[in-house]
N, CA, C and O atoms as a GROMACS GRO file, in nm:
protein
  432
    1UNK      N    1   0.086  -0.116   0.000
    1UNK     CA    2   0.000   0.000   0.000
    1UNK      C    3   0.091   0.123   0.000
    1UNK      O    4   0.194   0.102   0.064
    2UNK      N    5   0.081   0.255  -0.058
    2UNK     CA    6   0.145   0.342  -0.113
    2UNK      C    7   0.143   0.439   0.011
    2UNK      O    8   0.052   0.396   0.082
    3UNK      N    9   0.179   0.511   0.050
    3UNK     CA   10   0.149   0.628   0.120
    3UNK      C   11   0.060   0.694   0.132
    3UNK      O   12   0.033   0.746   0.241
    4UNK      N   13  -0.023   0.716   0.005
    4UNK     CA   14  -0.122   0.794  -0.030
    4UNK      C   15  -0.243   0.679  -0.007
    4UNK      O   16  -0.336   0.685   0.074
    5UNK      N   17  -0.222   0.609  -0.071
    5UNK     CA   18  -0.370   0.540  -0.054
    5UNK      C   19  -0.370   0.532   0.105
    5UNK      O   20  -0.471   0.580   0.157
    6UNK      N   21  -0.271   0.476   0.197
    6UNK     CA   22  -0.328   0.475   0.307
    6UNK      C   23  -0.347   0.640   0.391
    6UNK      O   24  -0.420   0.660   0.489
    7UNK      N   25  -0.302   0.693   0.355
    7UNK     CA   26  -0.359   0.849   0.452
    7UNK      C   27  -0.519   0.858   0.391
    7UNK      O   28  -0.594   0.937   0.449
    8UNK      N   29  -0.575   0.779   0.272
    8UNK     CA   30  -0.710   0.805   0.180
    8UNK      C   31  -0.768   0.685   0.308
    8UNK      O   32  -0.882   0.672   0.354
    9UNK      N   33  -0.703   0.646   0.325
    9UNK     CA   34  -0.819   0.487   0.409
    9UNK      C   35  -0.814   0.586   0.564
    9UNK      O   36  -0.920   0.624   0.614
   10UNK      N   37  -0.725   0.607   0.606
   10UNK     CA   38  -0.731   0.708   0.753
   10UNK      C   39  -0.788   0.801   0.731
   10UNK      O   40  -0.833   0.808   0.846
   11UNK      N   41  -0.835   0.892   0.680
   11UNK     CA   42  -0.923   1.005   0.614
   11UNK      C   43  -1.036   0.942   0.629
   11UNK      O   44  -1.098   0.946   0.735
   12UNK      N   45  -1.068   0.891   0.545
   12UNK     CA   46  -1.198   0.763   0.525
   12UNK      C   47  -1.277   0.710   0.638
   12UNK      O   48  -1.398   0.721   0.661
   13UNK      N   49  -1.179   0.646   0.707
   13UNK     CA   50  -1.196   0.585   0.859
   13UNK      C   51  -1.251   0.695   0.936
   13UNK      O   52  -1.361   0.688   0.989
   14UNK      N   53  -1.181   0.790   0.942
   14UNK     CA   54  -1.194   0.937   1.033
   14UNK      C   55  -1.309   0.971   1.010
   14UNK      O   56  -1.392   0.989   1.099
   15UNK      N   57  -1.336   0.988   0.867
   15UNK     CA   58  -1.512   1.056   0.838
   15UNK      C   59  -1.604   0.982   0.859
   15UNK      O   60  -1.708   1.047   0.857
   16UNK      N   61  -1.621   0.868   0.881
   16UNK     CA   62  -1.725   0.792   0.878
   16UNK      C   63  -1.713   0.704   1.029
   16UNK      O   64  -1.778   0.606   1.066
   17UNK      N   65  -1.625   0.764   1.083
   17UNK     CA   66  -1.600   0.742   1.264
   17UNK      C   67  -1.681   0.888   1.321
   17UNK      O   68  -1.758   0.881   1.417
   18UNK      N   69  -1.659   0.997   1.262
   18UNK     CA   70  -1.718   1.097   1.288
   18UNK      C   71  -1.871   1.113   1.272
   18UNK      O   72  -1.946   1.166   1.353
   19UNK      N   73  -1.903   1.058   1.153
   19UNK     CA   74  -2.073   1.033   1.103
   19UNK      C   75  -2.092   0.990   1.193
   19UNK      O   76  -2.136   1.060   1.284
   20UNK      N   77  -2.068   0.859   1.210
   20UNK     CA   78  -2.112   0.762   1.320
   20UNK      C   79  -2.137   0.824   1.492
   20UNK      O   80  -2.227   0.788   1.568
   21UNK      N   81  -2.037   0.916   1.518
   21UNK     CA   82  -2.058   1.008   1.609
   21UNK      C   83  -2.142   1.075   1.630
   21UNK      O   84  -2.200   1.082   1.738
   22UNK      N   85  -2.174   1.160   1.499
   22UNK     CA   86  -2.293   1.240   1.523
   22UNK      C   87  -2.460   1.176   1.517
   22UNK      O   88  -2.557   1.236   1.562
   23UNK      N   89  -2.466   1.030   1.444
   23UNK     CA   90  -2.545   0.967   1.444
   23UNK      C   91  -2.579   0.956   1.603
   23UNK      O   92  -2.680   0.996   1.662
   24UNK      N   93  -2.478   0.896   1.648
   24UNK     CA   94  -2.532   0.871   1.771
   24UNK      C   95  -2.601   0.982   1.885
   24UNK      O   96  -2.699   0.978   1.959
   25UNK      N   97  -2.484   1.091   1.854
   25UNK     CA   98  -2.532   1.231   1.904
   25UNK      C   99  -2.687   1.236   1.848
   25UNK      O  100  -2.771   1.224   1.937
   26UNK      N  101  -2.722   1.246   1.756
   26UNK     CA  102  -2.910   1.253   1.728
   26UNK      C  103  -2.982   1.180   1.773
   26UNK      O  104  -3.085   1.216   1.830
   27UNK      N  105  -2.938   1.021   1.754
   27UNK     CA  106  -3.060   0.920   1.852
   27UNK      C  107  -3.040   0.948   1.983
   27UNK      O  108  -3.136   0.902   2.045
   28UNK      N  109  -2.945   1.015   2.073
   28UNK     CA  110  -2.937   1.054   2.209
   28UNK      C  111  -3.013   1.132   2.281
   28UNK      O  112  -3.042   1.124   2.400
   29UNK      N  113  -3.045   1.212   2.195
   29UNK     CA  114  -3.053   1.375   2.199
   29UNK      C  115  -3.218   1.414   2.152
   29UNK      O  116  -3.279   1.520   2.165
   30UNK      N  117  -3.270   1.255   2.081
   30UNK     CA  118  -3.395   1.255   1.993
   30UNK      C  119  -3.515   1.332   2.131
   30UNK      O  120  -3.586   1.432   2.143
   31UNK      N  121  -3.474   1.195   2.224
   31UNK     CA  122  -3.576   1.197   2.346
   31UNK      C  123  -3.571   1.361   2.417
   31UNK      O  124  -3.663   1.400   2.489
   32UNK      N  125  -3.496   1.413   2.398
   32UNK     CA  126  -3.505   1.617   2.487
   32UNK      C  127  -3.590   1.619   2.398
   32UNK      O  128  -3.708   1.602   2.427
   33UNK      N  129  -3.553   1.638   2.282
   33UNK     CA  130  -3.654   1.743   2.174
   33UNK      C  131  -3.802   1.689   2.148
   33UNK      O  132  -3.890   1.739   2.077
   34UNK      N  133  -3.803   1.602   2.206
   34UNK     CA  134  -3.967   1.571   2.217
   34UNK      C  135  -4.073   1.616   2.301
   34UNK      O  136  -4.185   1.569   2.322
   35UNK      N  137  -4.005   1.729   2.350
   35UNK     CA  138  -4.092   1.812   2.436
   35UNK      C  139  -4.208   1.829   2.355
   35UNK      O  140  -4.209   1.842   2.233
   36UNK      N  141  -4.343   1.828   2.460
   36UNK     CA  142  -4.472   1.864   2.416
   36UNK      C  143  -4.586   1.799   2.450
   36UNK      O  144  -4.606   1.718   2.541
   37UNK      N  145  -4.683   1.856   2.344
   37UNK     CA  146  -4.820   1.737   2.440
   37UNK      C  147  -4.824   1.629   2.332
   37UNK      O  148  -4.750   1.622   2.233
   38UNK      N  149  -4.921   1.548   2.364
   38UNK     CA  150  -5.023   1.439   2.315
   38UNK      C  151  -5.128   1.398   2.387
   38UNK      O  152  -5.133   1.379   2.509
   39UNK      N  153  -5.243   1.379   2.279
   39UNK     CA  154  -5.361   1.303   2.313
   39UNK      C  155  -5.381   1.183   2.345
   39UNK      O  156  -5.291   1.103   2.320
   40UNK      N  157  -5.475   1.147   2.394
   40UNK     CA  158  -5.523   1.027   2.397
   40UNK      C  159  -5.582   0.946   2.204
   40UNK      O  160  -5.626   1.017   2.113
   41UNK      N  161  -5.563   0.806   2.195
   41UNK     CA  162  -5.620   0.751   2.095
   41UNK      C  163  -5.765   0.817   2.045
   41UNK      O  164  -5.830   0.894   2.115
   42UNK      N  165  -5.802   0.777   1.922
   42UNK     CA  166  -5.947   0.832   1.880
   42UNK      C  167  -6.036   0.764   1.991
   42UNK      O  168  -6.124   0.840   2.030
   43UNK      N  169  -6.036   0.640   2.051
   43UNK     CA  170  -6.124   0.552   2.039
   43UNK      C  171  -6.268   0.634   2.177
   43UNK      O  172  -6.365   0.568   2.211
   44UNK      N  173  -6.254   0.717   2.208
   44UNK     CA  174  -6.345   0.807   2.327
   44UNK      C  175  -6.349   0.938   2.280
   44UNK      O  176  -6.326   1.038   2.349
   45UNK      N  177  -6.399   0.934   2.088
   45UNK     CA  178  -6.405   1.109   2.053
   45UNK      C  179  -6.477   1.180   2.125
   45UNK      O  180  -6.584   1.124   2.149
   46UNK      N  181  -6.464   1.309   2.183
   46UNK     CA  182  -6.632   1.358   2.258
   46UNK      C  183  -6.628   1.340   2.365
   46UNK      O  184  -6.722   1.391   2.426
   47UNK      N  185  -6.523   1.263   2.451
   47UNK     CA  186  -6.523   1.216   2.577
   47UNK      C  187  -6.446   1.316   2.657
   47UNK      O  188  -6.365   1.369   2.581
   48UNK      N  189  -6.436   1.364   2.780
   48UNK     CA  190  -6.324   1.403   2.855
   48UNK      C  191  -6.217   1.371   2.822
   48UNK      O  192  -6.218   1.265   2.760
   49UNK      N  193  -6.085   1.432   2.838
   49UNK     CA  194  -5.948   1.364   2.832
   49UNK      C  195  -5.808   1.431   2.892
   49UNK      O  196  -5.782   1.551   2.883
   50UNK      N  197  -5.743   1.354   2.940
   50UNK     CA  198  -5.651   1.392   2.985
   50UNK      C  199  -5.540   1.452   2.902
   50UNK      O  200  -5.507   1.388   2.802
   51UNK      N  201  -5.498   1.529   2.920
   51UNK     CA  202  -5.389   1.578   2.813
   51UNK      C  203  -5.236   1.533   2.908
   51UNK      O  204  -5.206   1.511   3.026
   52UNK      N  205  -5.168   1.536   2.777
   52UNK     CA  206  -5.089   1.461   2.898
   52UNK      C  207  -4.931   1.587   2.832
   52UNK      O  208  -4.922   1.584   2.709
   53UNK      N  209  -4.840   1.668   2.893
   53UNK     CA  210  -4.701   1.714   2.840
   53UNK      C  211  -4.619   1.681   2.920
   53UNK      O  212  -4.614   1.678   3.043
   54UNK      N  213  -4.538   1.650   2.821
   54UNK     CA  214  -4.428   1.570   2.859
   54UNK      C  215  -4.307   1.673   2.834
   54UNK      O  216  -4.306   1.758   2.746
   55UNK      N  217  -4.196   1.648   2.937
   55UNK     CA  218  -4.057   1.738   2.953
   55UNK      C  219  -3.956   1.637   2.954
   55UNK      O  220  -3.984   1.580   3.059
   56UNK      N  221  -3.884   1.593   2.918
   56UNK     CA  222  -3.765   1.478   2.856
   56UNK      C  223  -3.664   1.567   2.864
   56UNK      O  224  -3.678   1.684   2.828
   57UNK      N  225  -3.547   1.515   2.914
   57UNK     CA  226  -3.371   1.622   2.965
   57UNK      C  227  -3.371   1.676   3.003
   57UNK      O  228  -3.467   1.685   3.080
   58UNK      N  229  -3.282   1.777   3.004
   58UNK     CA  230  -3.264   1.873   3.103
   58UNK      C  231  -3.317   2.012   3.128
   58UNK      O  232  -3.238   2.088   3.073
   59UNK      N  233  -3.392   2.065   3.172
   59UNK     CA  234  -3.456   2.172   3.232
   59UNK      C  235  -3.407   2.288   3.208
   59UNK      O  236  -3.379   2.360   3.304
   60UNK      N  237  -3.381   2.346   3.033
   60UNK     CA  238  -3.310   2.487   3.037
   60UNK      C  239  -3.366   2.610   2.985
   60UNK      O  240  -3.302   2.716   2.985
   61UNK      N  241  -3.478   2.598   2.942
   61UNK     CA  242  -3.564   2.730   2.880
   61UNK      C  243  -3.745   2.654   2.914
   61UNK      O  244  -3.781   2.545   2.871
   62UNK      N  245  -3.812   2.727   2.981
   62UNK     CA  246  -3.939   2.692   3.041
   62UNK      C  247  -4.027   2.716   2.901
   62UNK      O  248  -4.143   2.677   2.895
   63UNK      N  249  -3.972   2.771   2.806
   63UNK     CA  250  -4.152   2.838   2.728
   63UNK      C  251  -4.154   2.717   2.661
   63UNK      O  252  -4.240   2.653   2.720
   64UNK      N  253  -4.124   2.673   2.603
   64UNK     CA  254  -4.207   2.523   2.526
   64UNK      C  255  -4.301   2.452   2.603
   64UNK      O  256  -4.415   2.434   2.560
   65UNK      N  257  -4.274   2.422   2.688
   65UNK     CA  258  -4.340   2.381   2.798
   65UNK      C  259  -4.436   2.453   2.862
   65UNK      O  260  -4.542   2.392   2.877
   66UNK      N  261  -4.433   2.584   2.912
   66UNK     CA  262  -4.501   2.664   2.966
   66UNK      C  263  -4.622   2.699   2.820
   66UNK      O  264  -4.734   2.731   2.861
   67UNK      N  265  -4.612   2.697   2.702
   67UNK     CA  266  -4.670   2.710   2.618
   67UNK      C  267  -4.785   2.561   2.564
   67UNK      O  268  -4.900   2.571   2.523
   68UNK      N  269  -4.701   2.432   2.586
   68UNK     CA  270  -4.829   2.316   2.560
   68UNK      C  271  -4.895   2.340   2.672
   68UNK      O  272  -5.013   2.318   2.644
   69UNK      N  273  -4.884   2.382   2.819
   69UNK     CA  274  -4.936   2.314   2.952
   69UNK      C  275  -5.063   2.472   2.844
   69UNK      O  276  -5.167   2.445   2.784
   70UNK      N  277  -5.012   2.586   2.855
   70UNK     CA  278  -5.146   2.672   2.800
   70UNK      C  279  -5.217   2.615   2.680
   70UNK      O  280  -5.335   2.648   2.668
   71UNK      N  281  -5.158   2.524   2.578
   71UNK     CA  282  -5.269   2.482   2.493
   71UNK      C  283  -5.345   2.393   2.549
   71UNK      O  284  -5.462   2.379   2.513
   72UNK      N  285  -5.299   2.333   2.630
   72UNK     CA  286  -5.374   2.197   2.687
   72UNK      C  287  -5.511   2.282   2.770
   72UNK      O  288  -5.624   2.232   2.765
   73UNK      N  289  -5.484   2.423   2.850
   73UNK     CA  290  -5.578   2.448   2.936
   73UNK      C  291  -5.672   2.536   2.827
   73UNK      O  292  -5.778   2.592   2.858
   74UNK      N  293  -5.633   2.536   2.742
   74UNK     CA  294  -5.769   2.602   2.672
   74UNK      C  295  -5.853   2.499   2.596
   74UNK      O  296  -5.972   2.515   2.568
   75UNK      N  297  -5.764   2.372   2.561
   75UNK     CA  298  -5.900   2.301   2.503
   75UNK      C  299  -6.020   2.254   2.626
   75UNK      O  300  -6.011   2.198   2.735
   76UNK      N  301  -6.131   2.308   2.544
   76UNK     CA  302  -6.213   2.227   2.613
   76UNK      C  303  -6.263   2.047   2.589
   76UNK      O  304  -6.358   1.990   2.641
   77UNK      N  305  -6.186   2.004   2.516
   77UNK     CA  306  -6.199   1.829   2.543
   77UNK      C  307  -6.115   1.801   2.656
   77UNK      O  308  -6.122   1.681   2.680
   78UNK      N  309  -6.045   1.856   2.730
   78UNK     CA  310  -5.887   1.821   2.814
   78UNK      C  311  -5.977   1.894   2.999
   78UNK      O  312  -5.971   2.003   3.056
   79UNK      N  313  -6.024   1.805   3.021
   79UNK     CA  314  -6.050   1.776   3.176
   79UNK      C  315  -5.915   1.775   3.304
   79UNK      O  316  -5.920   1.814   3.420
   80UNK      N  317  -5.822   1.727   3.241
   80UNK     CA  318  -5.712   1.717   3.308
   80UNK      C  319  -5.626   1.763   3.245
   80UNK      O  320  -5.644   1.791   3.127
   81UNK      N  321  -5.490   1.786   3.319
   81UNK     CA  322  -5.351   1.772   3.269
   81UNK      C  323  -5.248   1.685   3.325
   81UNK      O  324  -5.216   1.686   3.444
   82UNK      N  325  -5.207   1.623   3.250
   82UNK     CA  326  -5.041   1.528   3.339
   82UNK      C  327  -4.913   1.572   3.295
   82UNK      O  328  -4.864   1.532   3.189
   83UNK      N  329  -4.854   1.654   3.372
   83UNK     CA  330  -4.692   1.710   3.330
   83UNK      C  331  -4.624   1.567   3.352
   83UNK      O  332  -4.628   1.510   3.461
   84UNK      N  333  -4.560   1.513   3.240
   84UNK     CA  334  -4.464   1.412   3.269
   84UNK      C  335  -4.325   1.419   3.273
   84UNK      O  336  -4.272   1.407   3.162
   85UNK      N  337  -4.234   1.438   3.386
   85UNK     CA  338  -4.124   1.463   3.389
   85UNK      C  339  -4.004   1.382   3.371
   85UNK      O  340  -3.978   1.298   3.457
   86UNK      N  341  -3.924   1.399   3.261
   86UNK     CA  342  -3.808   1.235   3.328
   86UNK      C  343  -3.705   1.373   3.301
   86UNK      O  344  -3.707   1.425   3.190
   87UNK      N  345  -3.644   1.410   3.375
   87UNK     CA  346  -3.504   1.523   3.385
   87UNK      C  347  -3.464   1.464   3.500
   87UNK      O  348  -3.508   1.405   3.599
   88UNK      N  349  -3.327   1.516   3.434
   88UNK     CA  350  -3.244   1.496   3.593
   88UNK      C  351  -3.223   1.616   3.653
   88UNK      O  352  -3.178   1.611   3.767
   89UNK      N  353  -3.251   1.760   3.590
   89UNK     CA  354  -3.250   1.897   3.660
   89UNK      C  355  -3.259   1.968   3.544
   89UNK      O  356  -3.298   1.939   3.430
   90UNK      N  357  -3.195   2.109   3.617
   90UNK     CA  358  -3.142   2.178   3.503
   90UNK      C  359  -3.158   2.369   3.571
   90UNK      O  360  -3.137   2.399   3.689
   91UNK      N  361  -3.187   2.446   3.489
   91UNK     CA  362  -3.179   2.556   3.532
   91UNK      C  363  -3.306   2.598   3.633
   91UNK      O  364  -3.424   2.581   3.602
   92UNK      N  365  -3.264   2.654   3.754
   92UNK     CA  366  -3.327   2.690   3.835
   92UNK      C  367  -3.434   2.775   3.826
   92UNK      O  368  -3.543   2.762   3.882
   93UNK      N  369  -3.392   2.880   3.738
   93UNK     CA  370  -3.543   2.982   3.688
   93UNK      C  371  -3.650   2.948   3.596
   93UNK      O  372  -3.763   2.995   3.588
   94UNK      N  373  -3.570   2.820   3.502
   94UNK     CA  374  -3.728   2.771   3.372
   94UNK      C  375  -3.791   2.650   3.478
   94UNK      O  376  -3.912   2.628   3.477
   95UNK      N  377  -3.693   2.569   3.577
   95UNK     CA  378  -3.831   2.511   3.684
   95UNK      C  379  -3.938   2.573   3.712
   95UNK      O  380  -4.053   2.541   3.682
   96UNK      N  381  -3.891   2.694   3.791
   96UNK     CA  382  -3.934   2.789   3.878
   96UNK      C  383  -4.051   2.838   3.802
   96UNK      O  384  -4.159   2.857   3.859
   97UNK      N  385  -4.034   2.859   3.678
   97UNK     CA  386  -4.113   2.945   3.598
   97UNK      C  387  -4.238   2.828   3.514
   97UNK      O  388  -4.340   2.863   3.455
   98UNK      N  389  -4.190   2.695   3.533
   98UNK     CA  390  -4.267   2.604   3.472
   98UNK      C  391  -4.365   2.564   3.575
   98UNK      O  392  -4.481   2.541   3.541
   99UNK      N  393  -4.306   2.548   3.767
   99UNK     CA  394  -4.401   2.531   3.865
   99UNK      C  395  -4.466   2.635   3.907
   99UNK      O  396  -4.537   2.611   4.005
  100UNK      N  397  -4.468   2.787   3.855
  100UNK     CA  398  -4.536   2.875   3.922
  100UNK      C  399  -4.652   2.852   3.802
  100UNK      O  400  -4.762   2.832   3.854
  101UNK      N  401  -4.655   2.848   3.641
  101UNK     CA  402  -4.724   2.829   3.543
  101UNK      C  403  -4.849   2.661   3.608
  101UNK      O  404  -4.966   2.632   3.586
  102UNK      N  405  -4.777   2.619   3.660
  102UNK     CA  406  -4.872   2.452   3.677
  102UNK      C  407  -4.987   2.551   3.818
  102UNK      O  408  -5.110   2.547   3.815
  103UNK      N  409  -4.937   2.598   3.882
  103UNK     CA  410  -4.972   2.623   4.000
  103UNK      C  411  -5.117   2.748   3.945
  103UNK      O  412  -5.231   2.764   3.990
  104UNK      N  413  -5.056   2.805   3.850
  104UNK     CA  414  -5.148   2.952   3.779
  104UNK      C  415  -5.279   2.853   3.736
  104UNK      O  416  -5.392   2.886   3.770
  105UNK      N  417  -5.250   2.714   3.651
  105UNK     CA  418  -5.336   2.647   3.617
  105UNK      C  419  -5.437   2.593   3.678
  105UNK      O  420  -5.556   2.589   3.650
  106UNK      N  421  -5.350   2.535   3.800
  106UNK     CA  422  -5.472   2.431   3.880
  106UNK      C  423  -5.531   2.532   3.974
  106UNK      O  424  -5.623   2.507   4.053
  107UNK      N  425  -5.469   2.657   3.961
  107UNK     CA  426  -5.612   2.758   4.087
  107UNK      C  427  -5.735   2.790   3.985
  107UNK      O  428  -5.847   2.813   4.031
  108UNK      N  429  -5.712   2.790   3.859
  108UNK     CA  430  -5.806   2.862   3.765
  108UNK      C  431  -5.935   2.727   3.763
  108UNK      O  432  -6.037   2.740   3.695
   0.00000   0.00000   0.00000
């Protein structure tokens, strides 16, 4: 093997060690960005329902969140709400600002 061809196979190796990196970086990273709500199935159209938003990673800007928990309280099919949390923390003021928002909700 020549010199050249092999710095072309280490090049090679390198870029597609790096893809592979960032691949993984996206399926990691998929579950944060799924902040938001969802419904329940069709199968109870017309019925009450729980709305359910969900917060996935880490805790660093409140308005996404602070923004489904307000769509959820204006529909009127949505009887309830369930904040679902899986974080392990994060910034102290978008908590703060996400539990004073839950708290604005359930007095109304």
């Amino acid at each position: 093997m020549t010199r050249g061809s092999a710095t072309a196979v280490v090049v090679t190796c390198l870029a597609l060690f790096v893809f592979g990196m960032f691949i993984v970086m996206a399926v990691g990273a998929g579950p944060g960005l799924l902040r938001g709500m969802e419904l329940g199935g069709l199968e109870n159209i017309g019925a009450p329902r729980v709305g359910l938003v969900t917060l996935v990673g880490e805790i660093l800007v409140a308005q996404p969140t602070i923004e489904s928990l307000q769509k959820m309280e204006k529909r009127d099919d949505v009887c309830a709400i369930l904040l679902r949390i899986d974080s392990p923390g994060g910034a102290v003021v978008a908590s703060q600002e996400i539990h004073d928002e839950v708290l604005r909700i359930r007095e109304n």
